Amino acid sequence: MTIPFARPRPAFPEPSGRPDVSSKLDLVQRPRRNRKAGWARELLRENTLTVADLIWPIFVMDGSEARTPVGSMPGVDRLTVDEAVREAARAAALGIPAIALFPYTDPELRTADGREALNRDNLVCRTLRAIKNEVPEIGLITDVALDPYTSHGHDGLLSSDGRILNDETVAVLVEQALVQADAGADIIAPSDMMDGRVGAIRRALDASGHLDAQILAYSAKYASAFYGPFRDAVGSSGCLKGDKLTYQMDPANGMEALREAALDIEEGADMLMVKPGLPYLDIVYRLKEAFGLPTFAYQVSGEYAMIEAAARNGWLDGEKAMMESLMAFKRAGADGILTYFAPRVAEKLARKG
Ligand SMILES: NCc1[nH]cc(CCC(=O)O)c1CC(=O)O
Ligand SMILES: [Mg+2]
């Protein structure tokens, strides 16, 4: 049998008498040679993680000069707009290329139709304008989906018999995307998983002059338990009725991710996203291999929470686990990673020089 990447193995000679314990193995290849010292490991390393690989998701809330911790995400705070501007400036100074914004909407403003998503003065729009004004060099990504704004916590509109209405939802998402682009979003990221939304958003952006607004399509977004802490952060865990299984993907499916991504590319996606991250590295790899489009992975809230929880319990080395998890995304072919660790990683990489 020939083994790829290895030389054919000669048949072992018949044992003759007692084994000679002092004898050396007859090996031509000794892969450990290439790991013998730090300089050799550096020289031969196949992948690198740089600050340019990082996208930082942040949570914004109403008010001023305040931060409130997210209980299930130790180390992560919701930020008022002025604090978000300060953090954006810090991120830009560290070399983080882009920030993704997620709003904690006042529960009073949540409605069945999620109309606050279309308010040109909503939290996301105010944050976009403030950061664009003060930190114009950083890229701004906004999430297109209704869950931060709906009273039922779903990403789309709900019919009276409890179904998520696809085409009706897409019409609202198009408006939401336009409102975000008008307020200064550079990258529009639909995370709702409705069919046809990428094409509809692309056409509307083009028709309104936003030819340069990029679309980062959450093409393969799975119905995942790892979003739990995020739903706390944006305040939708309390109100979410039921589950998202009729629009987010089944964790058992891989081929379906290829079909979803192919459709989004046909419809005009500039970049693809896989979400969650670490449990779905096979999907990252397959999408990158199949399409070669810029492909991102989202190390989601639950992944962050698991590493932080174990680290804070002293069960693992948090810094090392953080770096290893991010390198794994690069090895799988990701062009970048959305991660709540972004500023910590950026600081660590900067210290290394
Ligand atoms: N459209 C909502 C959205 N956008 C990003 C996340 C999760 C991100 C995370 O867990 O960090 C979710 C949650 C969900 O689909 O319920
Ligand atoms: Mg789709």
Short mmCIF file of C-alpha atoms and ligand atoms in Angstrom, two decimals:
data_model
loop_
_atom_site.label_atom_id
_atom_site.label_comp_id
_atom_site.label_asym_id
_atom_site.label_seq_id
_atom_site.Cartn_x
_atom_site.Cartn_y
_atom_site.Cartn_z
CA MET A 1 0.00 0.00 0.00
CA THR A 2 1.24 3.51 -0.74
CA ILE A 3 0.57 6.06 1.89
CA PRO A 4 0.35 9.63 0.60
CA PHE A 5 3.09 11.85 2.05
CA ALA A 6 5.13 8.87 3.25
CA ARG A 7 7.68 6.59 1.66
CA PRO A 8 6.62 2.98 1.01
CA ARG A 9 7.42 0.91 4.06
CA PRO A 10 9.65 -2.07 3.46
CA ALA A 11 8.47 -5.36 4.93
CA PHE A 12 9.90 -5.88 8.41
CA PRO A 13 12.58 -8.59 8.50
CA GLU A 14 11.68 -11.77 10.37
CA PRO A 15 12.79 -11.46 13.98
CA SER A 16 15.99 -13.39 14.55
CA GLY A 17 16.41 -14.29 18.18
CA ARG A 18 16.25 -11.68 20.95
CA PRO A 19 15.55 -8.08 19.95
CA ASP A 20 18.64 -5.84 20.17
CA VAL A 21 17.44 -3.03 22.47
CA SER A 22 20.47 -0.88 21.70
CA SER A 23 19.89 -0.85 17.97
CA LYS A 24 18.62 2.25 16.23
CA LEU A 25 15.46 2.16 14.16
CA ASP A 26 16.22 2.20 10.46
CA LEU A 27 14.46 5.50 9.77
CA VAL A 28 15.30 7.80 6.91
CA GLN A 29 12.49 10.17 7.84
CA ARG A 30 12.45 11.50 11.38
CA PRO A 31 9.79 14.26 11.42
CA ARG A 32 10.91 15.31 14.91
CA ARG A 33 14.11 16.79 13.39
CA ASN A 34 12.04 19.69 12.14
CA ARG A 35 10.75 20.36 15.66
CA LYS A 36 14.08 20.22 17.43
CA ALA A 37 14.37 23.90 18.34
CA GLY A 38 12.33 27.08 18.50
CA TRP A 39 14.06 28.61 15.48
CA ALA A 40 13.28 25.50 13.40
CA ARG A 41 9.65 25.47 14.44
CA GLU A 42 9.36 29.18 13.56
CA LEU A 43 11.04 28.64 10.21
CA LEU A 44 8.79 25.77 9.21
CA ARG A 45 5.49 26.98 10.61
CA GLU A 46 2.78 26.62 7.95
CA ASN A 47 0.31 29.21 9.20
CA THR A 48 0.44 32.49 11.03
CA LEU A 49 -2.08 34.48 12.96
CA THR A 50 -1.82 38.24 12.65
CA VAL A 51 -3.86 41.14 13.92
CA ALA A 52 -5.14 41.58 10.36
CA ASP A 53 -7.06 38.30 10.77
CA LEU A 54 -9.27 39.65 13.51
CA ILE A 55 -12.77 41.07 13.52
CA TRP A 56 -14.03 42.22 16.90
CA PRO A 57 -17.76 41.82 17.68
CA ILE A 58 -18.97 44.36 20.24
CA PHE A 59 -22.29 44.87 22.02
CA VAL A 60 -23.74 48.34 22.26
CA MET A 61 -26.42 49.72 24.57
CA ASP A 62 -28.15 53.01 25.34
CA GLY A 63 -26.78 55.55 27.75
CA SER A 64 -23.46 57.26 28.18
CA GLU A 65 -20.14 56.59 29.85
CA ALA A 66 -21.16 53.11 30.93
CA ARG A 67 -20.36 49.45 30.49
CA THR A 68 -22.33 46.50 31.83
CA PRO A 69 -20.79 43.06 32.04
CA VAL A 70 -22.39 40.17 30.16
CA GLY A 71 -22.75 37.51 32.86
CA SER A 72 -22.22 34.49 30.64
CA MET A 73 -19.27 36.10 28.84
CA PRO A 74 -16.77 37.05 31.52
CA GLY A 75 -14.51 39.84 30.28
CA VAL A 76 -17.07 41.11 27.75
CA ASP A 77 -19.11 44.27 28.41
CA ARG A 78 -21.98 45.96 26.67
CA LEU A 79 -20.84 49.47 25.77
CA THR A 80 -22.59 52.79 25.44
CA VAL A 81 -21.96 54.56 22.14
CA ASP A 82 -19.22 56.81 23.54
CA GLU A 83 -17.47 53.78 25.05
CA ALA A 84 -17.82 51.95 21.74
CA VAL A 85 -16.09 54.86 20.00
CA ARG A 86 -13.26 54.66 22.54
CA GLU A 87 -12.91 50.92 22.01
CA ALA A 88 -13.00 51.38 18.24
CA ALA A 89 -10.12 53.82 18.54
CA ARG A 90 -8.21 51.32 20.69
CA ALA A 91 -8.92 48.55 18.17
CA ALA A 92 -7.74 50.71 15.27
CA ALA A 93 -4.56 51.61 17.16
CA LEU A 94 -3.93 47.91 17.71
CA GLY A 95 -4.38 47.25 13.99
CA ILE A 96 -7.68 45.35 14.17
CA PRO A 97 -9.17 45.93 10.69
CA ALA A 98 -12.87 45.77 11.51
CA ILE A 99 -15.53 45.73 14.22
CA ALA A 100 -18.95 44.03 14.09
CA LEU A 101 -21.80 45.76 15.93
CA PHE A 102 -24.59 44.07 17.87
CA PRO A 103 -27.23 46.06 19.76
CA TYR A 104 -28.82 45.42 23.12
CA THR A 105 -32.20 46.92 22.35
CA ASP A 106 -34.33 48.41 25.12
CA PRO A 107 -37.00 45.70 25.68
CA GLU A 108 -39.67 48.42 25.37
CA LEU A 109 -38.63 48.87 21.74
CA ARG A 110 -39.04 45.22 20.80
CA THR A 111 -42.15 44.56 18.71
CA ALA A 112 -43.57 41.61 16.79
CA ASP A 113 -42.45 43.19 13.51
CA GLY A 114 -39.06 44.36 14.77
CA ARG A 115 -39.62 47.82 13.35
CA GLU A 116 -36.85 49.37 15.46
CA ALA A 117 -34.47 47.70 12.98
CA LEU A 118 -35.59 50.29 10.44
CA ASN A 119 -35.25 53.31 12.71
CA ARG A 120 -32.55 55.48 11.17
CA ASP A 121 -31.66 56.65 14.64
CA ASN A 122 -31.48 53.25 16.31
CA LEU A 123 -28.54 52.21 18.43
CA VAL A 124 -26.65 50.56 15.58
CA CYS A 125 -27.06 53.59 13.30
CA ARG A 126 -25.96 56.00 16.03
CA THR A 127 -22.93 53.85 16.75
CA LEU A 128 -22.07 53.63 13.04
CA ARG A 129 -22.18 57.41 12.64
CA ALA A 130 -20.21 58.05 15.82
CA ILE A 131 -17.43 55.60 14.96
CA LYS A 132 -17.29 56.69 11.30
CA ASN A 133 -16.89 60.22 12.51
CA GLU A 134 -14.18 59.62 15.10
CA VAL A 135 -12.41 56.50 13.84
CA PRO A 136 -12.87 56.53 10.05
CA GLU A 137 -10.01 54.09 9.47
CA ILE A 138 -11.74 51.07 10.97
CA GLY A 139 -14.12 48.86 8.95
CA LEU A 140 -17.67 48.56 10.27
CA ILE A 141 -19.77 45.43 9.92
CA THR A 142 -23.46 45.26 10.77
CA ASP A 143 -25.66 42.25 11.32
CA VAL A 144 -28.81 41.99 9.25
CA ALA A 145 -31.43 40.00 11.16
CA LEU A 146 -34.40 40.98 13.28
CA ASP A 147 -33.70 39.12 16.52
CA PRO A 148 -32.40 42.09 18.51
CA TYR A 149 -35.64 43.91 17.70
CA THR A 150 -38.45 41.34 17.81
CA SER A 151 -40.59 40.65 20.87
CA HIS A 152 -40.43 36.90 20.04
CA GLY A 153 -36.64 36.88 19.57
CA HIS A 154 -36.71 35.38 16.07
CA ASP A 155 -34.61 36.62 13.17
CA GLY A 156 -37.66 36.94 10.96
CA LEU A 157 -41.36 37.76 10.94
CA LEU A 158 -43.69 35.27 12.56
CA SER A 159 -47.06 34.29 11.09
CA SER A 160 -50.08 33.92 13.35
CA ASP A 161 -49.59 30.15 13.30
CA GLY A 162 -45.96 30.43 14.38
CA ARG A 163 -44.05 30.06 11.07
CA ILE A 164 -41.15 32.29 10.05
CA LEU A 165 -42.23 34.03 6.85
CA ASN A 166 -39.39 34.03 4.35
CA ASP A 167 -40.26 36.52 1.63
CA GLU A 168 -41.99 38.98 3.94
CA THR A 169 -38.91 38.90 6.17
CA VAL A 170 -36.55 39.48 3.24
CA ALA A 171 -38.46 42.66 2.37
CA VAL A 172 -37.77 43.99 5.88
CA LEU A 173 -34.14 42.84 5.87
CA VAL A 174 -33.57 44.77 2.64
CA GLU A 175 -34.79 47.93 4.37
CA GLN A 176 -32.64 47.16 7.40
CA ALA A 177 -29.57 46.74 5.21
CA LEU A 178 -30.24 50.06 3.45
CA VAL A 179 -30.67 51.86 6.77
CA GLN A 180 -27.33 50.44 7.93
CA ALA A 181 -25.52 51.28 4.68
CA ASP A 182 -26.90 54.83 4.77
CA ALA A 183 -25.59 55.20 8.34
CA GLY A 184 -22.10 54.16 7.24
CA ALA A 185 -21.83 50.36 7.43
CA ASP A 186 -19.00 49.12 5.21
CA ILE A 187 -19.93 45.45 5.27
CA ILE A 188 -23.50 44.21 5.47
CA ALA A 189 -23.68 40.81 7.12
CA PRO A 190 -27.02 39.01 6.83
CA SER A 191 -27.13 36.41 9.60
CA ASP A 192 -30.82 35.58 9.36
CA MET A 193 -30.65 32.56 6.99
CA MET A 194 -33.72 33.54 4.96
CA ASP A 195 -33.62 32.29 1.37
CA GLY A 196 -32.86 34.89 -1.28
CA ARG A 197 -31.87 37.70 1.05
CA VAL A 198 -28.38 38.18 -0.34
CA GLY A 199 -29.66 38.80 -3.88
CA ALA A 200 -32.44 41.09 -2.69
CA ILE A 201 -30.03 43.10 -0.52
CA ARG A 202 -27.45 43.34 -3.33
CA ARG A 203 -30.00 44.70 -5.79
CA ALA A 204 -31.29 47.24 -3.30
CA LEU A 205 -27.81 48.41 -2.32
CA ASP A 206 -26.85 48.86 -5.95
CA ALA A 207 -30.06 50.65 -6.81
CA SER A 208 -29.49 53.12 -4.00
CA GLY A 209 -25.90 53.86 -4.93
CA HIS A 210 -24.17 51.65 -2.35
CA LEU A 211 -22.13 49.86 -5.00
CA ASP A 212 -19.18 49.53 -2.63
CA ALA A 213 -21.06 48.12 0.34
CA GLN A 214 -19.77 44.57 0.69
CA ILE A 215 -21.94 41.61 1.66
CA LEU A 216 -20.56 39.10 4.12
CA ALA A 217 -23.09 36.28 3.91
CA TYR A 218 -23.58 34.04 6.90
CA SER A 219 -24.04 31.24 4.40
CA ALA A 220 -23.58 28.34 6.76
CA LYS A 221 -25.12 29.33 10.03
CA TYR A 222 -26.09 26.40 12.18
CA ALA A 223 -28.86 26.10 14.75
CA SER A 224 -26.41 25.98 17.61
CA ALA A 225 -26.45 25.78 21.38
CA PHE A 226 -23.23 27.81 21.34
CA TYR A 227 -25.17 31.07 20.78
CA GLY A 228 -26.58 31.02 24.31
CA PRO A 229 -24.38 33.72 25.85
CA PHE A 230 -24.88 36.03 22.84
CA ARG A 231 -28.62 35.88 23.35
CA ASP A 232 -28.03 37.02 26.94
CA ALA A 233 -25.82 39.83 25.66
CA VAL A 234 -28.42 41.21 23.23
CA GLY A 235 -31.30 40.44 25.57
CA SER A 236 -33.11 37.91 23.39
CA SER A 237 -32.74 34.76 25.47
CA GLY A 238 -35.62 35.77 27.74
CA CYS A 239 -38.01 36.41 24.88
CA LEU A 240 -37.07 33.71 22.36
CA LYS A 241 -40.08 31.50 21.70
CA GLY A 242 -39.22 28.05 20.39
CA ASP A 243 -36.10 27.38 18.34
CA LYS A 244 -34.54 28.47 15.04
CA LEU A 245 -34.51 25.05 13.38
CA THR A 246 -36.64 26.05 10.38
CA TYR A 247 -34.10 28.60 9.19
CA GLN A 248 -30.68 27.87 10.74
CA MET A 249 -28.93 24.72 9.54
CA ASP A 250 -28.93 21.25 11.03
CA PRO A 251 -25.55 20.57 12.70
CA ALA A 252 -25.59 17.15 11.02
CA ASN A 253 -25.28 18.61 7.52
CA GLY A 254 -22.16 19.41 5.52
CA MET A 255 -23.13 19.17 1.84
CA GLU A 256 -25.99 21.55 2.49
CA ALA A 257 -23.47 24.22 3.48
CA LEU A 258 -21.93 23.96 0.00
CA ARG A 259 -25.34 24.46 -1.60
CA GLU A 260 -26.15 27.42 0.67
CA ALA A 261 -22.81 29.07 -0.11
CA ALA A 262 -23.20 28.48 -3.87
CA LEU A 263 -26.56 30.25 -3.80
CA ASP A 264 -25.21 33.19 -1.82
CA ILE A 265 -22.31 33.58 -4.26
CA GLU A 266 -24.69 33.53 -7.24
CA GLU A 267 -26.74 36.17 -5.47
CA GLY A 268 -23.76 38.45 -4.98
CA ALA A 269 -22.00 37.60 -1.71
CA ASP A 270 -18.48 39.07 -1.53
CA MET A 271 -17.44 36.95 1.45
CA LEU A 272 -18.71 33.91 3.27
CA MET A 273 -19.14 33.18 6.95
CA VAL A 274 -19.30 29.92 8.84
CA LYS A 275 -20.81 29.94 12.28
CA PRO A 276 -20.14 28.65 14.91
CA GLY A 277 -16.41 28.24 14.43
CA LEU A 278 -14.39 25.53 16.07
CA PRO A 279 -17.03 22.78 15.92
CA TYR A 280 -17.47 23.55 12.18
CA LEU A 281 -13.89 23.75 10.90
CA ASP A 282 -14.67 21.08 8.32
CA ILE A 283 -17.21 23.46 6.82
CA VAL A 284 -14.70 26.31 6.75
CA TYR A 285 -12.25 24.06 4.95
CA ARG A 286 -14.80 22.77 2.45
CA LEU A 287 -16.19 26.19 1.56
CA LYS A 288 -12.73 27.64 1.08
CA GLU A 289 -11.66 24.69 -1.08
CA ALA A 290 -14.84 24.71 -3.15
CA PHE A 291 -15.21 28.43 -3.84
CA GLY A 292 -11.99 30.22 -2.91
CA LEU A 293 -13.98 33.22 -1.74
CA PRO A 294 -12.82 35.15 1.33
CA THR A 295 -14.17 32.91 4.08
CA PHE A 296 -14.59 33.90 7.69
CA ALA A 297 -15.42 31.95 10.78
CA TYR A 298 -17.24 33.18 13.86
CA GLN A 299 -15.83 31.97 17.15
CA VAL A 300 -19.18 32.46 18.84
CA SER A 301 -20.15 33.46 22.34
CA GLY A 302 -20.41 29.90 23.67
CA GLU A 303 -16.95 29.05 22.38
CA TYR A 304 -15.58 32.14 24.09
CA ALA A 305 -17.48 31.31 27.28
CA MET A 306 -16.17 27.75 27.40
CA ILE A 307 -12.54 28.81 27.15
CA GLU A 308 -12.99 31.64 29.64
CA ALA A 309 -14.89 29.50 32.13
CA ALA A 310 -12.27 26.77 32.09
CA ALA A 311 -9.46 29.31 32.31
CA ARG A 312 -11.06 31.15 35.24
CA ASN A 313 -11.44 27.83 37.02
CA GLY A 314 -7.78 27.10 36.48
CA TRP A 315 -8.67 24.09 34.34
CA LEU A 316 -6.66 25.18 31.34
CA ASP A 317 -4.28 27.89 30.28
CA GLY A 318 -6.67 30.45 28.82
CA GLU A 319 -4.06 32.39 26.84
CA LYS A 320 -2.75 29.28 25.17
CA ALA A 321 -6.20 27.88 24.47
CA MET A 322 -7.20 31.22 22.93
CA MET A 323 -4.18 31.32 20.62
CA GLU A 324 -4.46 27.65 19.69
CA SER A 325 -8.15 27.95 18.85
CA LEU A 326 -7.50 30.94 16.59
CA MET A 327 -4.58 29.27 14.84
CA ALA A 328 -6.87 26.31 14.13
CA PHE A 329 -9.12 28.60 12.10
CA LYS A 330 -6.16 29.73 10.00
CA ARG A 331 -5.06 26.14 9.44
CA ALA A 332 -8.58 25.28 8.24
CA GLY A 333 -8.32 28.03 5.63
CA ALA A 334 -10.21 30.91 7.24
CA ASP A 335 -9.24 34.35 5.99
CA GLY A 336 -10.22 35.85 9.30
CA ILE A 337 -12.00 35.20 12.55
CA LEU A 338 -14.74 37.06 14.37
CA THR A 339 -13.74 36.68 17.97
CA TYR A 340 -14.48 38.29 21.31
CA PHE A 341 -10.81 37.71 22.09
CA ALA A 342 -9.77 40.18 19.35
CA PRO A 343 -8.35 42.99 21.52
CA ARG A 344 -6.61 40.56 23.86
CA VAL A 345 -5.03 38.71 20.95
CA ALA A 346 -4.05 41.97 19.28
CA GLU A 347 -2.34 43.13 22.47
CA LYS A 348 -0.57 39.84 22.83
CA LEU A 349 0.64 39.89 19.22
CA ALA A 350 1.81 43.49 19.65
CA ARG A 351 3.86 42.54 22.74
CA LYS A 352 5.57 39.84 20.70
CA GLY A 353 6.50 42.55 18.16
N1 LIG B 1 -28.93 36.75 14.01
C1 LIG B 1 -28.54 36.66 15.29
C2 LIG B 1 -27.14 36.33 15.64
N2 LIG B 1 -26.07 36.97 15.13
C3 LIG B 1 -24.95 36.45 15.80
C4 LIG B 1 -25.38 35.45 16.68
C5 LIG B 1 -24.55 34.63 17.61
C6 LIG B 1 -23.17 35.06 17.85
C7 LIG B 1 -22.55 34.47 19.06
O1 LIG B 1 -23.07 33.52 19.68
O2 LIG B 1 -21.48 34.97 19.43
C8 LIG B 1 -26.76 35.37 16.57
C9 LIG B 1 -27.55 34.48 17.45
C10 LIG B 1 -28.63 33.65 16.93
O3 LIG B 1 -28.71 33.34 15.73
O4 LIG B 1 -29.46 33.28 17.74
MG MG B 2 -29.16 30.66 2.38
#
